[in-house]
Structures are given as structure tokens and as C-alpha cells.
């Protein structure tokens, strides 16, 4: 990045990590990588640790729903506090999934697309 | 979509579910929804069941890594069979996460972007 | 129980739920059942909900260890606060496991004993 | 098993690991420790790995129930195959929980008893 007048200074986190426009997977992976690097968290981000963290966040989602009936679970977004909590845990699951994919060199969207292809052959209609 | 001769007919599942170009989140959610609808699986897809399935798939990822040292876990993609298994489980986690978001009306990428914003305020460098 | 002066009244929870002597599995299951009944929590204790709660508690154990190295994880009881937290989560996992077994009519110790028998045949030395 | 006068043959696993009488927690922990030692599995049994394995087994229980209605989940023991599978997964969860407790020096029954005491104060009737 060239440090021209008027442009963000190098190291300015808001410049490098909050791009304009709707976020995409690659952009989010970049933000997550920069976030971890700025805090020296990469040594903790072994694949083994990231899958553990992913499963812990998935369980925090389960915890919101564990005592609800199926019907109550379908109305969970009607309460603003619970809706926020669900969105927050969804974000955490996705954060660890994208960081795992980054570390392992997996393209998550391509992996899912290929999996749906396989499932269409495996469960023909 | 223009229905020119030689192009897929409207309603052709391969056309609607396997679009050309790299998959994006919305397209994958559409494929997943069509896949579930074609098999009458939607009644099973309560938010409560989807979060349970998500956590089960996350644990299947953990299972691959559970006895590995941190160093072994970093080399997990060197073995083609294990690499395939990891990609497969990543796809399963993402599949349930996207289906959950679809059912609950959550935009997963926006939720994660907002969460990184909050975390940048919460953990200042 | 004879209700002599000075002895606990019938229905006194401390009398019925905190027996003298070291606890055993059956006694703990009784305490857990009385605890749930006194709070009208049994309708929530479907097998499906209990296994979800069990997995959530297991993940709370994982959360304590998720960023630790193998060596750090082996020293986790040296810090009194962490030791207490680990014991607490172990108790929660066991609580839901015993309640699940109670609801389903499974003898957990006999089930494990039989499983070890099978594993000895499956993994001969 | 026919036994010759005197004692079990040296190395006879059933003699050393399958004591007469109903199993208790300490006896099961002994069997599990001998089982792991005979296969040189102790190096894998760090607390971090054991909690991961515990959570994986808990999720295998969840998997059995994930698409069931609450009512179906209550009848899960009526099918012999499913009943066996549930008992098997219960045994696996308990096996890792007991091994974790052994490695960390936690008495699981005492931990649960103390936890119920705390919960009775925390959630008074």
C-alpha cells in the first residue's frame, strides 16, 4: 500500500479490515487473519484448536435451543435479545470455520458445492 | 435466464441447482433449500434440529483431530484421504449453518462482519 | 424414616437428598430426580433435550482446554480456579448422563462394563 | 472359563480386568486404565484429548436423536438396535469421563454431589 496523503496510514485497522461494500467470504477471511495477526493469536490457531473452538461455538448455539420445543425454536427470532444472541453465535461458528479453511487451504463454498453434487447422486429423488 | 435452444429448460434441476461460475452463499442456500424440498425434509429442519446437526458435524471434524499432536494436526492435508474427509466435514458444517441462517433469516456474512467490528472494539490492539 | 423429635421432617429436602456416606450412582440419580421434580423440570427432560444438554456441558469442558498445549492441559489442576471449574463441568456432564440413563432405563456402569468386554475382544493385545 | 486350582493364569486379561460382582466406578476406572496401558494409549490420553473425545462421543449420542420429535425420542429404547446403540454411546461418554477424572484426580461422584448441593442453594424451591 502506498502511503499517499489523504489515504489511510499503513497499519490503520479500519482501512485494511473494514472494506466498503457487502462482505464476501474472502474479505472476511482477510479481516479474521488480520485480526488474529494483530493480536499474535496465530500460534493458537492450529487446525486442532480451531476445530475444538468451532465445536464449542456450535454448542453455544445448541445451548440457546436445548430446552425449547420444536415450535418455540421456530419463533426464536421474535425476541430481539435471543435473535441477537443467535446471530452472534452464528458469526462465531462461521469465524472459526473460515479460519480453519484459511489455515488448511480449503475453499468452503467449493467444498459445499461439491458435497451437494455428491449428495444428489447419493440420495436420488 | 434466457431459454435459448440447447440451454437447460426452466425447472431443470441441474440448471437451477448447479449454476455455472463459482458458487456464492446465496446460490448454495438455494441449492440446499431445493435439495431438502425435493426430499420433503423441511419438516425436520426446525432451528433446534439444525443446530443439533450442526454441532454433530462440528464434532465429526473434531474426531479427525482428537488424537493428533498440534504438529500432526498442521499436516493433516498432506494425506489425500484425510484431506478429503476434512473437506467433506467442513462442507457438512457449512451446509447446516447456511440452512439454519435461511430458516432464521440471518445473513451469515453480515453477522460475521458485524461481529468482527464488535471484537475490534472489545479487544483493541 | 421415623419422624422423631430432632430428626428431619419427612419431605425435608436436606434429609432426603443429602444422605450420609459417600454418594453412589443410584443415590445421585435419586437426588437429581428429586431436584428436577421439585422444580417441575421433568417435562423438559426428554431424552432428546438431555443429550443436547450433555453435549453442551461436554463442550464447556472443551472450552477450558481449547487453547492449551498438551503440556498445559496436563497441569490444569494446579490452578485452583481452573481446577474448580473443571470439577464443576465434570459434575454437569455426569448429571445429564445419569438423568438420561434414569429416563431411558440404562444402567451406566453395566453398560460401560459390557463395552469394555466388547473392546477387549475388538482390540486384542 | 474353566479355572485351574489356584489363581488366574498370568496375563489372563479377563481375570485381571473383569472382577466378579457388579462394577463400581473405581473398578471401571481400573479396567479402563489397564486397557489403555496394555495398548500403550496413555500418551494420547492428555486431558485436552480426553475432553475432545468425550465431546465427540456426546455428539454421537445427539446424532441418534437429532431428527426425532420429543415424543419419538421418548420411545427410543423400544427398538432393540437403537437401544443398543444408545447404551453403547452412553458407555463411551462415561468411559472418557472416568478416564479424564482418573488423569486429573477428580472424584466424579463427589464432584456431582457437591454440585447438587450448590444447585440446591442456587435454585431454592
Coordinates of C-alpha atoms in Angstrom, one line a residue, chain A residues 1-9 12 15:
Chain A
X1 CA 0.0 0.0 0.0
X2 CA 1.4 3.4 -1.0
X3 CA 1.0 6.0 1.8
X4 CA -0.3 8.9 -0.2
X5 CA -1.8 12.0 1.5
X6 CA -5.4 11.5 2.3
X7 CA -5.2 7.8 2.1
X8 CA -5.3 5.7 5.3
X9 CA -2.0 5.2 7.0
X12 CA -4.7 1.7 10.2
X15 CA -8.8 0.9 6.5

